[in-house]
Amino acid sequence: MMKLYVIGTGWWCSDSDERGINPNRKLLGDDEIRAAGFFRVWLDSVRRCTNPYAISVIDSHSPAKPDPALRAQVAWIELPFNAKHSTNHIGQWSGWMRSVLLSGHYALNADADYFVYVEQDCLLQGEGIIEHCIAQMTTGIMFGSGKGTPQPLQQSFFIVHRRRLARFLDNLVSLRATDRDLSPEWKFVFASWRPLVMAANLGLMKSRRIRRLTLRIAQRFFFDPLPVGSGRARPIPMSEPYFYFQHGTADELQAYLKQADKTYETSASKE
């Protein structure tokens, strides 16, 4: 039986220098991935490799947007303000976390079998990559491995089954710490099991030793690792039939486009 899944993502793009907007944010990869024209590359990647029931894009009141013809192909939802990056955000959650919460609820209300998140700078390779991952899912939640990164897991591409989606989203909302005080990656670890949320709210998850132990338990019982690489980790396994990556450099983007047999210009100024 065909699995119905909704792909969600966020959107923020500005013609201004991001370093001036948020000096605490570390910008990785080529500036191309932060340009409005990159949405064409992202959408083509999703169309080639997946077969979504719907695509929802949560726009954080972005001053720069993709071509209207491209926006018309998805459910484009704009928030009334920009909550900013997790290192310097407004309110309880960063703009990225709000995109997860809102697109996740979109999938929930669309009665999708799965919610799949693909970050706006994340590219996929391999037709049927989501079906490949779902076939190996056992817990109902699947995150990217944190190996080779400074965080316990990766979130640029993840999958949640409908039977766990409502509770997972509720767990995220129930965490009292802001994204600034508790990273979204650790929030995902704790949100994978309700008692971990309660422990975090009581301040019992602050020591590194307890967090390492919690991560090992959660990885074994509460969420699966994606069976594909690599997200932020390097090198990108471009010889593998399935992979994903974000923060692409100019050379990595060109290698990806060549492998995908794409020759169009990616720059917003060249559209």
mmCIF file of C-alpha atoms in Angstrom:
data_model
loop_
_atom_site.group_PDB
_atom_site.id
_atom_site.type_symbol
_atom_site.label_atom_id
_atom_site.label_comp_id
_atom_site.label_asym_id
_atom_site.label_seq_id
_atom_site.Cartn_x
_atom_site.Cartn_y
_atom_site.Cartn_z
ATOM 1 C CA MET A 1 0.000 0.000 0.000
ATOM 2 C CA MET A 2 1.314 3.443 -0.943
ATOM 3 C CA LYS A 3 2.437 5.575 2.003
ATOM 4 C CA LEU A 4 1.191 9.169 2.006
ATOM 5 C CA TYR A 5 3.626 11.703 3.352
ATOM 6 C CA VAL A 6 3.732 15.471 3.646
ATOM 7 C CA ILE A 7 7.071 17.229 3.247
ATOM 8 C CA GLY A 8 7.541 20.313 5.372
ATOM 9 C CA THR A 9 10.239 22.960 5.410
ATOM 10 C CA GLY A 10 10.912 26.516 6.495
ATOM 11 C CA TRP A 11 11.858 29.585 4.523
ATOM 12 C CA TRP A 12 14.005 32.580 5.337
ATOM 13 C CA CYS A 13 15.900 34.618 2.788
ATOM 14 C CA SER A 14 17.176 38.175 2.813
ATOM 15 C CA ASP A 15 19.046 40.386 0.376
ATOM 16 C CA SER A 16 20.883 41.862 3.373
ATOM 17 C CA ASP A 17 24.062 40.380 4.818
ATOM 18 C CA GLU A 18 23.043 37.698 7.322
ATOM 19 C CA ARG A 19 26.163 38.443 9.354
ATOM 20 C CA GLY A 20 24.728 41.860 10.122
ATOM 21 C CA ILE A 21 21.262 40.532 10.938
ATOM 22 C CA ASN A 22 22.553 37.875 13.331
ATOM 23 C CA PRO A 23 26.275 38.149 14.158
ATOM 24 C CA ASN A 24 26.043 35.087 16.436
ATOM 25 C CA ARG A 25 24.998 32.823 13.587
ATOM 26 C CA LYS A 26 27.758 30.814 11.926
ATOM 27 C CA LEU A 27 27.126 30.733 8.179
ATOM 28 C CA LEU A 28 28.251 27.513 6.521
ATOM 29 C CA GLY A 29 28.348 26.601 2.853
ATOM 30 C CA ASP A 30 28.159 28.744 -0.257
ATOM 31 C CA ASP A 31 26.038 31.906 -0.261
ATOM 32 C CA GLU A 32 24.077 30.290 -3.118
ATOM 33 C CA ILE A 33 22.145 28.133 -0.639
ATOM 34 C CA ARG A 34 20.842 31.282 1.085
ATOM 35 C CA ALA A 35 19.651 32.927 -2.155
ATOM 36 C CA ALA A 36 16.006 32.997 -3.251
ATOM 37 C CA GLY A 37 16.895 31.170 -6.464
ATOM 38 C CA PHE A 38 18.036 28.116 -4.509
ATOM 39 C CA PHE A 39 14.409 27.195 -3.861
ATOM 40 C CA ARG A 40 14.235 26.007 -7.478
ATOM 41 C CA VAL A 41 17.090 23.574 -6.812
ATOM 42 C CA TRP A 42 15.509 22.411 -3.540
ATOM 43 C CA LEU A 43 12.083 21.862 -5.106
ATOM 44 C CA ASP A 44 13.580 19.993 -8.050
ATOM 45 C CA SER A 45 15.497 17.763 -5.620
ATOM 46 C CA VAL A 46 12.261 16.968 -3.771
ATOM 47 C CA ARG A 47 10.313 16.356 -6.990
ATOM 48 C CA ARG A 48 12.971 14.051 -8.456
ATOM 49 C CA CYS A 49 13.556 11.954 -5.371
ATOM 50 C CA THR A 50 10.199 11.837 -3.599
ATOM 51 C CA ASN A 51 6.467 11.567 -4.213
ATOM 52 C CA PRO A 52 4.823 13.731 -1.528
ATOM 53 C CA TYR A 53 1.122 14.000 -0.851
ATOM 54 C CA ALA A 54 1.734 17.707 -0.267
ATOM 55 C CA ILE A 55 4.571 20.155 0.409
ATOM 56 C CA SER A 56 4.204 22.865 3.052
ATOM 57 C CA VAL A 57 6.613 25.788 3.346
ATOM 58 C CA ILE A 58 6.572 27.970 6.461
ATOM 59 C CA ASP A 59 7.848 31.432 5.576
ATOM 60 C CA SER A 60 9.222 33.451 8.511
ATOM 61 C CA HIS A 61 8.021 36.746 7.028
ATOM 62 C CA SER A 62 10.960 36.665 4.654
ATOM 63 C CA PRO A 63 11.805 39.821 2.665
ATOM 64 C CA ALA A 64 13.089 37.777 -0.297
ATOM 65 C CA LYS A 65 10.962 35.020 -1.799
ATOM 66 C CA PRO A 66 11.190 32.534 -4.671
ATOM 67 C CA ASP A 67 9.443 32.999 -8.006
ATOM 68 C CA PRO A 68 5.629 33.128 -7.567
ATOM 69 C CA ALA A 69 5.235 30.247 -10.045
ATOM 70 C CA LEU A 70 7.325 28.049 -7.756
ATOM 71 C CA ARG A 71 5.485 29.151 -4.618
ATOM 72 C CA ALA A 72 2.207 28.250 -6.319
ATOM 73 C CA GLN A 73 3.331 24.606 -6.467
ATOM 74 C CA VAL A 74 3.348 24.244 -2.674
ATOM 75 C CA ALA A 75 1.288 25.260 0.357
ATOM 76 C CA TRP A 76 3.064 28.523 1.182
ATOM 77 C CA ILE A 77 2.241 29.731 4.697
ATOM 78 C CA GLU A 78 3.678 33.016 5.934
ATOM 79 C CA LEU A 79 4.110 33.877 9.589
ATOM 80 C CA PRO A 80 3.535 37.510 10.655
ATOM 81 C CA PHE A 81 7.118 38.058 11.864
ATOM 82 C CA ASN A 82 10.604 36.561 11.755
ATOM 83 C CA ALA A 83 11.406 34.733 14.994
ATOM 84 C CA LYS A 84 15.064 34.473 13.873
ATOM 85 C CA HIS A 85 17.763 31.878 14.455
ATOM 86 C CA SER A 86 17.946 29.646 17.530
ATOM 87 C CA THR A 87 20.992 31.565 18.809
ATOM 88 C CA ASN A 88 19.139 34.892 18.820
ATOM 89 C CA HIS A 89 15.411 34.274 18.537
ATOM 90 C CA ILE A 90 12.222 36.088 19.526
ATOM 91 C CA GLY A 91 9.728 34.409 21.855
ATOM 92 C CA GLN A 92 9.733 30.770 22.922
ATOM 93 C CA TRP A 93 10.897 29.229 19.651
ATOM 94 C CA SER A 94 13.208 30.055 16.777
ATOM 95 C CA GLY A 95 11.906 30.449 13.243
ATOM 96 C CA TRP A 96 13.232 26.988 12.387
ATOM 97 C CA MET A 97 11.386 25.343 15.285
ATOM 98 C CA ARG A 98 8.183 27.151 14.330
ATOM 99 C CA SER A 99 8.523 25.734 10.814
ATOM 100 C CA VAL A 100 8.725 22.228 12.284
ATOM 101 C CA LEU A 101 5.733 22.756 14.579
ATOM 102 C CA LEU A 102 3.514 24.305 11.909
ATOM 103 C CA SER A 103 4.423 22.012 9.005
ATOM 104 C CA GLY A 104 4.136 19.040 11.374
ATOM 105 C CA HIS A 105 0.600 20.080 12.293
ATOM 106 C CA TYR A 106 -0.136 20.573 8.604
ATOM 107 C CA ALA A 107 0.821 16.915 8.028
ATOM 108 C CA LEU A 108 -1.247 15.877 11.040
ATOM 109 C CA ASN A 109 -4.328 17.682 9.736
ATOM 110 C CA ALA A 110 -3.767 16.322 6.230
ATOM 111 C CA ASP A 111 -4.060 12.787 7.694
ATOM 112 C CA ALA A 112 -0.686 11.921 6.180
ATOM 113 C CA ASP A 113 0.906 8.612 7.124
ATOM 114 C CA TYR A 114 4.256 10.349 7.651
ATOM 115 C CA PHE A 115 5.623 13.826 8.249
ATOM 116 C CA VAL A 116 8.931 14.399 6.472
ATOM 117 C CA TYR A 117 11.015 17.509 7.086
ATOM 118 C CA VAL A 118 13.580 18.639 4.495
ATOM 119 C CA GLU A 119 15.366 21.851 5.450
ATOM 120 C CA GLN A 120 15.492 24.648 2.886
ATOM 121 C CA ASP A 121 19.214 24.155 2.190
ATOM 122 C CA CYS A 122 19.038 20.347 2.252
ATOM 123 C CA LEU A 123 19.271 18.414 -1.014
ATOM 124 C CA LEU A 124 18.265 14.783 -1.552
ATOM 125 C CA GLN A 125 19.608 12.209 -3.950
ATOM 126 C CA GLY A 126 18.066 8.920 -5.016
ATOM 127 C CA GLU A 127 14.566 8.278 -6.298
ATOM 128 C CA GLY A 128 12.519 6.709 -3.513
ATOM 129 C CA ILE A 129 14.830 7.886 -0.712
ATOM 130 C CA ILE A 130 11.936 8.412 1.694
ATOM 131 C CA GLU A 131 10.414 5.010 0.963
ATOM 132 C CA HIS A 132 13.880 3.490 1.453
ATOM 133 C CA CYS A 133 14.104 5.090 4.898
ATOM 134 C CA ILE A 134 10.545 4.215 5.916
ATOM 135 C CA ALA A 135 11.157 0.552 5.059
ATOM 136 C CA GLN A 136 13.833 0.472 7.777
ATOM 137 C CA MET A 137 11.905 2.422 10.416
ATOM 138 C CA THR A 138 11.049 0.537 13.628
ATOM 139 C CA THR A 139 10.279 3.196 16.254
ATOM 140 C CA GLY A 140 8.134 5.599 14.232
ATOM 141 C CA ILE A 141 10.691 8.424 14.428
ATOM 142 C CA MET A 142 13.862 8.731 12.353
ATOM 143 C CA PHE A 143 16.561 11.411 12.758
ATOM 144 C CA GLY A 144 19.909 11.941 11.102
ATOM 145 C CA SER A 145 22.972 10.618 12.904
ATOM 146 C CA GLY A 146 24.932 13.184 14.871
ATOM 147 C CA LYS A 147 28.229 11.417 14.150
ATOM 148 C CA GLY A 148 30.746 13.891 12.777
ATOM 149 C CA THR A 149 28.761 16.895 14.050
ATOM 150 C CA PRO A 150 28.782 18.823 17.351
ATOM 151 C CA GLN A 151 25.176 17.848 18.133
ATOM 152 C CA PRO A 152 23.560 14.546 19.263
ATOM 153 C CA LEU A 153 21.542 14.221 16.040
ATOM 154 C CA GLN A 154 20.728 16.025 12.800
ATOM 155 C CA GLN A 155 17.438 17.620 11.779
ATOM 156 C CA SER A 156 17.801 18.775 8.168
ATOM 157 C CA PHE A 157 15.998 15.587 7.067
ATOM 158 C CA PHE A 158 13.826 13.555 9.424
ATOM 159 C CA ILE A 159 10.663 11.429 9.371
ATOM 160 C CA VAL A 160 7.865 10.906 11.913
ATOM 161 C CA HIS A 161 5.025 8.364 11.613
ATOM 162 C CA ARG A 162 1.498 9.647 12.231
ATOM 163 C CA ARG A 163 1.044 7.431 15.304
ATOM 164 C CA ARG A 164 3.815 9.355 17.063
ATOM 165 C CA LEU A 165 3.491 12.755 15.415
ATOM 166 C CA ALA A 166 0.910 14.412 17.693
ATOM 167 C CA ARG A 167 2.750 13.394 20.867
ATOM 168 C CA PHE A 168 6.130 14.364 19.408
ATOM 169 C CA LEU A 169 4.885 17.865 18.535
ATOM 170 C CA ASP A 170 3.214 18.201 21.940
ATOM 171 C CA ASN A 171 6.456 17.139 23.627
ATOM 172 C CA LEU A 172 8.368 19.842 21.763
ATOM 173 C CA VAL A 173 5.868 22.488 22.824
ATOM 174 C CA SER A 174 5.913 21.209 26.412
ATOM 175 C CA LEU A 175 9.663 21.762 26.837
ATOM 176 C CA ARG A 176 9.914 24.942 28.890
ATOM 177 C CA ALA A 177 13.413 25.959 27.815
ATOM 178 C CA THR A 178 13.760 28.291 24.861
ATOM 179 C CA ASP A 179 15.715 27.217 21.790
ATOM 180 C CA ARG A 180 18.436 29.600 22.919
ATOM 181 C CA ASP A 181 18.838 27.767 26.229
ATOM 182 C CA LEU A 182 18.292 24.219 24.954
ATOM 183 C CA SER A 183 19.340 23.431 21.396
ATOM 184 C CA PRO A 184 16.675 22.118 18.993
ATOM 185 C CA GLU A 185 18.762 18.940 18.582
ATOM 186 C CA TRP A 186 18.562 18.137 22.287
ATOM 187 C CA LYS A 187 14.901 19.091 22.286
ATOM 188 C CA PHE A 188 14.357 16.383 19.665
ATOM 189 C CA VAL A 189 16.110 13.814 21.849
ATOM 190 C CA PHE A 190 13.933 14.667 24.852
ATOM 191 C CA ALA A 191 10.741 14.941 22.775
ATOM 192 C CA SER A 192 11.151 11.341 21.641
ATOM 193 C CA TRP A 193 9.795 10.142 25.036
ATOM 194 C CA ARG A 194 7.493 12.046 27.407
ATOM 195 C CA PRO A 195 9.365 11.199 30.651
ATOM 196 C CA LEU A 196 12.479 12.837 29.175
ATOM 197 C CA VAL A 197 10.492 16.041 28.665
ATOM 198 C CA MET A 198 9.417 15.954 32.294
ATOM 199 C CA ALA A 199 12.991 15.330 33.443
ATOM 200 C CA ALA A 200 14.301 18.191 31.309
ATOM 201 C CA ASN A 201 11.666 20.564 32.705
ATOM 202 C CA LEU A 202 12.755 19.618 36.226
ATOM 203 C CA GLY A 203 16.354 20.496 35.372
ATOM 204 C CA LEU A 204 17.602 16.901 35.553
ATOM 205 C CA MET A 205 19.230 16.826 32.094
ATOM 206 C CA LYS A 206 21.953 19.415 32.477
ATOM 207 C CA SER A 207 25.031 17.263 33.085
ATOM 208 C CA ARG A 208 26.948 15.899 30.094
ATOM 209 C CA ARG A 209 27.103 12.425 31.626
ATOM 210 C CA ILE A 210 23.334 12.200 32.020
ATOM 211 C CA ARG A 211 22.789 13.547 28.501
ATOM 212 C CA ARG A 212 25.176 10.997 26.986
ATOM 213 C CA LEU A 213 23.379 8.187 28.800
ATOM 214 C CA THR A 214 19.986 9.577 27.767
ATOM 215 C CA LEU A 215 21.091 9.766 24.143
ATOM 216 C CA ARG A 216 22.220 6.128 24.118
ATOM 217 C CA ILE A 217 18.890 5.002 25.591
ATOM 218 C CA ALA A 218 16.855 7.172 23.195
ATOM 219 C CA GLN A 219 18.819 5.932 20.170
ATOM 220 C CA ARG A 220 18.094 2.355 21.153
ATOM 221 C CA PHE A 221 14.423 2.598 22.057
ATOM 222 C CA PHE A 222 12.790 5.865 20.973
ATOM 223 C CA PHE A 223 14.121 6.851 17.538
ATOM 224 C CA ASP A 224 15.969 5.324 14.608
ATOM 225 C CA PRO A 225 18.954 6.707 12.720
ATOM 226 C CA LEU A 226 18.401 7.571 9.086
ATOM 227 C CA PRO A 227 19.893 4.755 6.986
ATOM 228 C CA VAL A 228 21.461 7.359 4.675
ATOM 229 C CA GLY A 229 24.114 10.071 5.142
ATOM 230 C CA SER A 230 25.198 12.754 5.593
ATOM 231 C CA GLY A 231 23.545 16.118 6.439
ATOM 232 C CA ARG A 232 26.311 18.325 7.830
ATOM 233 C CA ALA A 233 28.782 15.450 8.134
ATOM 234 C CA ARG A 234 31.518 15.139 5.567
ATOM 235 C CA PRO A 235 32.497 13.668 3.190
ATOM 236 C CA ILE A 236 29.218 13.478 1.307
ATOM 237 C CA PRO A 237 28.729 9.868 0.085
ATOM 238 C CA MET A 238 27.993 10.871 -3.502
ATOM 239 C CA SER A 239 28.771 7.384 -4.800
ATOM 240 C CA GLU A 240 25.925 5.905 -2.722
ATOM 241 C CA PRO A 241 22.455 5.415 -4.265
ATOM 242 C CA TYR A 242 20.868 7.522 -1.497
ATOM 243 C CA PHE A 243 22.199 10.515 0.417
ATOM 244 C CA TYR A 244 21.274 13.995 1.625
ATOM 245 C CA PHE A 245 23.361 17.007 2.560
ATOM 246 C CA GLN A 246 23.107 20.612 3.665
ATOM 247 C CA HIS A 247 25.518 23.556 3.948
ATOM 248 C CA GLY A 248 26.833 22.711 0.493
ATOM 249 C CA THR A 249 29.945 24.484 -0.785
ATOM 250 C CA ALA A 250 30.178 25.712 -4.371
ATOM 251 C CA ASP A 251 32.164 22.606 -5.354
ATOM 252 C CA GLU A 252 29.718 20.261 -3.603
ATOM 253 C CA LEU A 253 26.732 21.904 -5.274
ATOM 254 C CA GLN A 254 28.327 21.616 -8.703
ATOM 255 C CA ALA A 255 29.187 17.947 -8.099
ATOM 256 C CA TYR A 256 25.615 17.280 -6.979
ATOM 257 C CA LEU A 257 24.058 19.040 -9.967
ATOM 258 C CA LYS A 258 26.364 17.193 -12.330
ATOM 259 C CA GLN A 259 25.402 13.863 -10.786
ATOM 260 C CA ALA A 260 21.717 14.839 -10.946
ATOM 261 C CA ASP A 261 22.236 15.827 -14.595
ATOM 262 C CA LYS A 262 21.058 19.368 -13.991
ATOM 263 C CA THR A 263 22.548 22.234 -15.962
ATOM 264 C CA TYR A 264 20.349 25.235 -15.092
ATOM 265 C CA GLU A 265 21.763 28.259 -13.308
ATOM 266 C CA THR A 266 21.087 28.335 -9.575
ATOM 267 C CA SER A 267 21.771 31.955 -8.694
ATOM 268 C CA ALA A 268 18.790 34.226 -8.020
ATOM 269 C CA SER A 269 20.452 36.841 -10.204
ATOM 270 C CA LYS A 270 20.570 34.421 -13.130
ATOM 271 C CA GLU A 271 16.975 33.167 -13.027
#
